[in-house]
Amino acid sequence: AQTVTQSQPEMSVQEAETVTLSCTYDTSESNYYLFWYKQPPSRQMILVIRQEAYKQQNATENRFSVNFQKAAKSFSLKISDSQLGDTAMYFCAFRGGNQFYFGTGTSLTVIP
Amino acid sequence: GAVVSQHPSRVICKSGTSVKIECRSLDFQATTMFWYRQFPKQSLMLMATSNEGSKATYEQGVEKDKFLINHASLTLSTLTVTSAHPEDSSFYICSGTSGNRYEQYFGPGTRLTVT
């Protein structure tokens, strides 16, 4: 069975600083996709970044980047130049086939 | 990105009544839709997966007779909570995927309060 683990329930970061959110997963599949979703106080789930497992290059979207370590089954999210609007719950997610699995989330607070 | 709408955004109903929540994919055809329930400060709990034109597949522990899911078209899925009780009060979120998109696109959610 697939599992997604986020070991940091809460984190905080000073505005303009960099923060890394951790995520590990377990799967026996060879072809899968990984995502980070953001859920701000509005509770609308927003896709932050995605990574295809077959790609070795780490995905990057503006201030957001991932460190994808396939052998270690690790998929961390780095947020650079943190902004107040980054305050949200962040969920790591895994897709294998048509099944999605979510981690328990990390609550990130950006401190002004 | 693709847009998914949900209606209503908030609903209050009396215990014993039924309530229907609509989920629409506005600019893509959602071959698969998912329904989640989320408690405060918790992750998403998958309730069921539905493919257009097929019966929904419910997760273990989810009462299919209580949570009726219909996915009659490629752009519309509905969740009907039948004979609602206060313990059904929660935040319900739908999402959709299509054949050429491997991420889910989420609706804004519906807050259900049963009094």
mmCIF file of C-alpha atoms in Angstrom:
data_model
loop_
_atom_site.group_PDB
_atom_site.id
_atom_site.type_symbol
_atom_site.label_atom_id
_atom_site.label_comp_id
_atom_site.label_asym_id
_atom_site.label_seq_id
_atom_site.Cartn_x
_atom_site.Cartn_y
_atom_site.Cartn_z
ATOM 1 C CA ALA A 1 0.000 0.000 0.000
ATOM 2 C CA GLN A 2 1.091 3.519 -0.697
ATOM 3 C CA THR A 3 1.733 5.857 2.220
ATOM 4 C CA VAL A 4 2.746 9.487 2.432
ATOM 5 C CA THR A 5 4.383 10.824 5.575
ATOM 6 C CA GLN A 6 4.839 14.421 6.588
ATOM 7 C CA SER A 7 6.725 14.466 9.851
ATOM 8 C CA GLN A 8 6.469 18.193 10.555
ATOM 9 C CA PRO A 9 2.963 19.100 11.782
ATOM 10 C CA GLU A 10 3.871 22.778 12.189
ATOM 11 C CA MET A 11 6.635 25.032 10.982
ATOM 12 C CA SER A 12 7.341 28.716 10.975
ATOM 13 C CA VAL A 13 9.679 30.917 8.988
ATOM 14 C CA GLN A 14 10.598 34.561 8.963
ATOM 15 C CA GLU A 15 9.432 36.559 6.013
ATOM 16 C CA ALA A 16 11.999 36.528 3.167
ATOM 17 C CA GLU A 17 13.740 33.468 4.573
ATOM 18 C CA THR A 18 13.827 29.955 3.144
ATOM 19 C CA VAL A 19 12.011 26.954 4.548
ATOM 20 C CA THR A 20 11.955 23.278 3.618
ATOM 21 C CA LEU A 21 8.995 20.980 4.201
ATOM 22 C CA SER A 22 9.654 17.264 4.333
ATOM 23 C CA CYS A 23 7.742 14.415 2.753
ATOM 24 C CA THR A 24 8.508 10.740 2.399
ATOM 25 C CA TYR A 25 6.457 8.111 0.687
ATOM 26 C CA ASP A 26 6.380 4.400 0.272
ATOM 27 C CA THR A 27 5.427 2.596 -2.917
ATOM 28 C CA SER A 28 6.370 -0.375 -5.006
ATOM 29 C CA GLU A 29 5.276 1.313 -8.223
ATOM 30 C CA SER A 30 7.816 2.515 -10.729
ATOM 31 C CA ASN A 31 5.668 5.099 -12.484
ATOM 32 C CA TYR A 32 3.998 7.689 -10.291
ATOM 33 C CA TYR A 33 3.577 11.384 -9.690
ATOM 34 C CA LEU A 34 4.176 13.571 -6.683
ATOM 35 C CA PHE A 35 2.585 16.870 -5.772
ATOM 36 C CA TRP A 36 2.587 19.596 -3.210
ATOM 37 C CA TYR A 37 -0.724 21.290 -2.585
ATOM 38 C CA LYS A 38 -1.308 24.427 -0.563
ATOM 39 C CA GLN A 39 -4.463 25.031 1.441
ATOM 40 C CA PRO A 40 -4.695 28.623 2.700
ATOM 41 C CA PRO A 41 -7.287 29.741 5.252
ATOM 42 C CA SER A 42 -9.862 29.939 2.457
ATOM 43 C CA ARG A 43 -9.480 26.140 2.284
ATOM 44 C CA GLN A 44 -9.196 26.109 -1.505
ATOM 45 C CA MET A 45 -6.639 23.467 -2.438
ATOM 46 C CA ILE A 46 -4.061 24.908 -4.811
ATOM 47 C CA LEU A 47 -1.469 22.929 -6.733
ATOM 48 C CA VAL A 48 1.979 24.285 -5.923
ATOM 49 C CA ILE A 49 4.262 21.971 -7.830
ATOM 50 C CA ARG A 50 4.345 18.516 -9.401
ATOM 51 C CA GLN A 51 7.039 15.998 -10.193
ATOM 52 C CA GLU A 52 6.982 13.023 -12.494
ATOM 53 C CA ALA A 53 8.885 10.104 -11.001
ATOM 54 C CA TYR A 54 10.589 9.293 -14.286
ATOM 55 C CA LYS A 55 12.170 12.736 -14.431
ATOM 56 C CA GLN A 56 15.453 13.106 -12.615
ATOM 57 C CA GLN A 57 15.415 16.883 -12.765
ATOM 58 C CA ASN A 58 13.836 18.551 -9.763
ATOM 59 C CA ALA A 59 10.748 20.596 -10.536
ATOM 60 C CA THR A 60 10.804 24.347 -9.974
ATOM 61 C CA GLU A 61 7.997 26.893 -9.977
ATOM 62 C CA ASN A 62 9.206 30.404 -9.226
ATOM 63 C CA ARG A 63 10.015 30.478 -5.484
ATOM 64 C CA PHE A 64 9.034 26.840 -5.010
ATOM 65 C CA SER A 65 11.316 23.931 -5.759
ATOM 66 C CA VAL A 66 11.507 20.297 -4.794
ATOM 67 C CA ASN A 67 14.294 17.953 -3.841
ATOM 68 C CA PHE A 68 13.196 14.630 -5.282
ATOM 69 C CA GLN A 69 15.270 11.690 -4.089
ATOM 70 C CA LYS A 70 13.700 8.664 -5.744
ATOM 71 C CA ALA A 71 15.867 6.016 -4.133
ATOM 72 C CA ALA A 72 15.225 7.468 -0.698
ATOM 73 C CA LYS A 73 11.537 8.046 -1.544
ATOM 74 C CA SER A 74 11.803 11.603 -0.400
ATOM 75 C CA PHE A 75 10.092 14.647 -1.875
ATOM 76 C CA SER A 76 10.766 17.854 0.037
ATOM 77 C CA LEU A 77 9.474 21.321 -0.835
ATOM 78 C CA LYS A 78 11.679 24.385 -0.559
ATOM 79 C CA ILE A 79 10.076 27.798 -0.389
ATOM 80 C CA SER A 80 12.474 30.640 -1.011
ATOM 81 C CA ASP A 81 11.908 34.285 -0.082
ATOM 82 C CA SER A 82 8.910 33.343 2.030
ATOM 83 C CA GLN A 83 5.959 35.698 1.827
ATOM 84 C CA LEU A 84 3.054 36.271 4.193
ATOM 85 C CA GLY A 85 0.745 34.757 1.600
ATOM 86 C CA ASP A 86 2.601 31.482 1.894
ATOM 87 C CA THR A 87 0.991 30.924 5.293
ATOM 88 C CA ALA A 88 -1.109 27.793 4.753
ATOM 89 C CA MET A 89 -1.366 24.062 5.222
ATOM 90 C CA TYR A 90 0.828 22.182 2.792
ATOM 91 C CA PHE A 91 -0.025 18.661 1.731
ATOM 92 C CA CYS A 92 2.286 16.259 -0.013
ATOM 93 C CA ALA A 93 0.445 13.904 -2.370
ATOM 94 C CA PHE A 94 1.252 10.802 -4.390
ATOM 95 C CA ARG A 95 -0.496 9.461 -7.454
ATOM 96 C CA GLY A 96 -0.112 5.857 -8.542
ATOM 97 C CA GLY A 97 -2.485 4.789 -11.292
ATOM 98 C CA ASN A 98 -5.758 6.538 -10.566
ATOM 99 C CA GLN A 99 -5.233 6.529 -6.815
ATOM 100 C CA PHE A 100 -4.157 9.561 -4.826
ATOM 101 C CA TYR A 101 -2.708 9.538 -1.321
ATOM 102 C CA PHE A 102 -2.214 12.582 0.867
ATOM 103 C CA GLY A 103 0.056 13.247 3.791
ATOM 104 C CA THR A 104 -1.227 14.644 7.062
ATOM 105 C CA GLY A 105 -0.081 18.132 6.226
ATOM 106 C CA THR A 106 2.333 20.730 7.537
ATOM 107 C CA SER A 107 0.989 23.997 8.853
ATOM 108 C CA LEU A 108 3.364 26.754 7.776
ATOM 109 C CA THR A 109 3.287 30.199 9.323
ATOM 110 C CA VAL A 110 5.281 33.035 7.817
ATOM 111 C CA ILE A 111 6.218 35.551 10.479
ATOM 112 C CA PRO A 112 6.478 39.193 9.473
ATOM 113 C CA GLY B 1 -5.060 25.704 -14.324
ATOM 114 C CA ALA B 2 -8.400 23.952 -14.607
ATOM 115 C CA VAL B 3 -11.368 25.253 -12.645
ATOM 116 C CA VAL B 4 -13.767 23.266 -10.511
ATOM 117 C CA SER B 5 -16.794 24.846 -8.885
ATOM 118 C CA GLN B 6 -18.857 23.623 -5.978
ATOM 119 C CA HIS B 7 -22.315 24.677 -4.965
ATOM 120 C CA PRO B 8 -23.377 25.589 -2.373
ATOM 121 C CA SER B 9 -20.339 26.905 -0.532
ATOM 122 C CA ARG B 10 -22.182 26.734 2.766
ATOM 123 C CA VAL B 11 -25.358 24.938 3.743
ATOM 124 C CA ILE B 12 -27.233 24.518 6.990
ATOM 125 C CA CYS B 13 -29.867 21.841 7.202
ATOM 126 C CA LYS B 14 -31.968 20.232 9.862
ATOM 127 C CA SER B 15 -31.313 16.763 11.153
ATOM 128 C CA GLY B 16 -33.130 14.153 9.082
ATOM 129 C CA THR B 17 -33.199 16.128 5.861
ATOM 130 C CA SER B 18 -31.129 15.554 2.748
ATOM 131 C CA VAL B 19 -28.741 17.959 1.068
ATOM 132 C CA LYS B 20 -27.175 17.858 -2.381
ATOM 133 C CA ILE B 21 -23.759 19.295 -3.249
ATOM 134 C CA GLU B 22 -22.845 19.904 -6.868
ATOM 135 C CA CYS B 23 -19.356 19.754 -8.310
ATOM 136 C CA ARG B 24 -18.682 21.014 -11.812
ATOM 137 C CA SER B 25 -15.551 21.053 -13.929
ATOM 138 C CA LEU B 26 -15.839 24.318 -15.829
ATOM 139 C CA ASP B 27 -13.146 24.094 -18.473
ATOM 140 C CA PHE B 28 -12.208 20.453 -18.747
ATOM 141 C CA GLN B 29 -13.896 17.090 -18.898
ATOM 142 C CA ALA B 30 -13.446 15.272 -15.624
ATOM 143 C CA THR B 31 -13.380 11.578 -16.382
ATOM 144 C CA THR B 32 -12.793 10.879 -12.710
ATOM 145 C CA MET B 33 -14.065 12.843 -9.749
ATOM 146 C CA PHE B 34 -13.220 12.424 -6.114
ATOM 147 C CA TRP B 35 -15.133 13.397 -2.994
ATOM 148 C CA TYR B 36 -13.296 14.175 0.210
ATOM 149 C CA ARG B 37 -14.269 15.055 3.709
ATOM 150 C CA GLN B 38 -12.007 17.232 5.814
ATOM 151 C CA PHE B 39 -12.122 17.866 9.531
ATOM 152 C CA PRO B 40 -10.497 20.990 10.989
ATOM 153 C CA LYS B 41 -6.711 20.945 10.858
ATOM 154 C CA GLN B 42 -6.703 17.462 9.338
ATOM 155 C CA SER B 43 -5.899 15.996 5.986
ATOM 156 C CA LEU B 44 -8.363 15.077 3.285
ATOM 157 C CA MET B 45 -10.223 11.844 3.810
ATOM 158 C CA LEU B 46 -11.254 10.206 0.546
ATOM 159 C CA MET B 47 -14.893 9.186 0.579
ATOM 160 C CA ALA B 48 -15.386 7.907 -2.941
ATOM 161 C CA THR B 49 -14.116 7.889 -6.483
ATOM 162 C CA SER B 50 -16.462 8.146 -9.437
ATOM 163 C CA ASN B 51 -15.936 7.678 -13.124
ATOM 164 C CA GLU B 52 -18.369 9.227 -15.551
ATOM 165 C CA GLY B 53 -21.267 6.917 -16.225
ATOM 166 C CA SER B 54 -20.208 4.357 -13.638
ATOM 167 C CA LYS B 55 -21.156 3.663 -10.063
ATOM 168 C CA ALA B 56 -18.946 5.307 -7.491
ATOM 169 C CA THR B 57 -16.356 3.299 -5.593
ATOM 170 C CA TYR B 58 -16.631 4.031 -1.882
ATOM 171 C CA GLU B 59 -13.829 3.852 0.635
ATOM 172 C CA GLN B 60 -14.092 1.450 3.507
ATOM 173 C CA GLY B 61 -16.280 2.802 6.250
ATOM 174 C CA VAL B 62 -18.200 5.220 4.049
ATOM 175 C CA GLU B 63 -21.908 4.420 3.900
ATOM 176 C CA LYS B 64 -22.911 4.352 0.268
ATOM 177 C CA ASP B 65 -26.608 4.602 1.129
ATOM 178 C CA LYS B 66 -25.997 7.719 3.143
ATOM 179 C CA PHE B 67 -23.599 9.473 0.796
ATOM 180 C CA LEU B 68 -25.051 9.108 -2.683
ATOM 181 C CA ILE B 69 -22.685 10.042 -5.471
ATOM 182 C CA ASN B 70 -23.713 10.545 -9.065
ATOM 183 C CA HIS B 71 -21.358 11.313 -11.939
ATOM 184 C CA ALA B 72 -23.795 11.567 -14.802
ATOM 185 C CA SER B 73 -21.698 13.682 -17.125
ATOM 186 C CA LEU B 74 -18.089 14.600 -17.735
ATOM 187 C CA THR B 75 -18.584 17.956 -16.064
ATOM 188 C CA LEU B 76 -20.941 17.261 -13.177
ATOM 189 C CA SER B 77 -20.850 15.104 -10.074
ATOM 190 C CA THR B 78 -23.188 15.357 -7.113
ATOM 191 C CA LEU B 79 -22.968 14.238 -3.521
ATOM 192 C CA THR B 80 -26.236 13.826 -1.653
ATOM 193 C CA VAL B 81 -26.111 13.426 2.084
ATOM 194 C CA THR B 82 -29.297 11.617 2.982
ATOM 195 C CA SER B 83 -30.972 11.827 6.375
ATOM 196 C CA ALA B 84 -28.236 14.093 7.621
ATOM 197 C CA HIS B 85 -27.233 14.073 11.266
ATOM 198 C CA PRO B 86 -25.067 16.489 13.247
ATOM 199 C CA GLU B 87 -22.092 14.133 12.965
ATOM 200 C CA ASP B 88 -22.222 14.620 9.187
ATOM 201 C CA SER B 89 -21.305 18.271 9.692
ATOM 202 C CA SER B 90 -18.005 18.763 7.945
ATOM 203 C CA PHE B 91 -16.180 20.349 5.041
ATOM 204 C CA TYR B 92 -16.694 18.446 1.783
ATOM 205 C CA ILE B 93 -14.348 18.898 -1.163
ATOM 206 C CA CYS B 94 -14.602 17.535 -4.683
ATOM 207 C CA SER B 95 -11.879 17.257 -7.276
ATOM 208 C CA GLY B 96 -11.509 16.121 -10.851
ATOM 209 C CA THR B 97 -8.956 14.668 -13.179
ATOM 210 C CA SER B 98 -9.048 13.994 -16.874
ATOM 211 C CA GLY B 99 -7.186 11.673 -19.173
ATOM 212 C CA ASN B 100 -4.442 14.114 -20.077
ATOM 213 C CA ARG B 101 -4.000 15.653 -16.654
ATOM 214 C CA TYR B 102 -2.346 13.764 -13.869
ATOM 215 C CA GLU B 103 -3.005 16.207 -11.067
ATOM 216 C CA GLN B 104 -6.303 16.786 -9.336
ATOM 217 C CA TYR B 105 -8.099 20.080 -9.553
ATOM 218 C CA PHE B 106 -10.109 20.906 -6.488
ATOM 219 C CA GLY B 107 -13.351 22.698 -5.901
ATOM 220 C CA PRO B 108 -13.514 25.379 -3.190
ATOM 221 C CA GLY B 109 -15.366 23.093 -0.805
ATOM 222 C CA THR B 110 -18.755 23.057 0.889
ATOM 223 C CA ARG B 111 -19.251 23.564 4.582
ATOM 224 C CA LEU B 112 -22.191 21.500 5.785
ATOM 225 C CA THR B 113 -23.747 22.173 9.160
ATOM 226 C CA VAL B 114 -26.502 19.892 10.392
ATOM 227 C CA THR B 115 -28.543 21.264 13.275
#
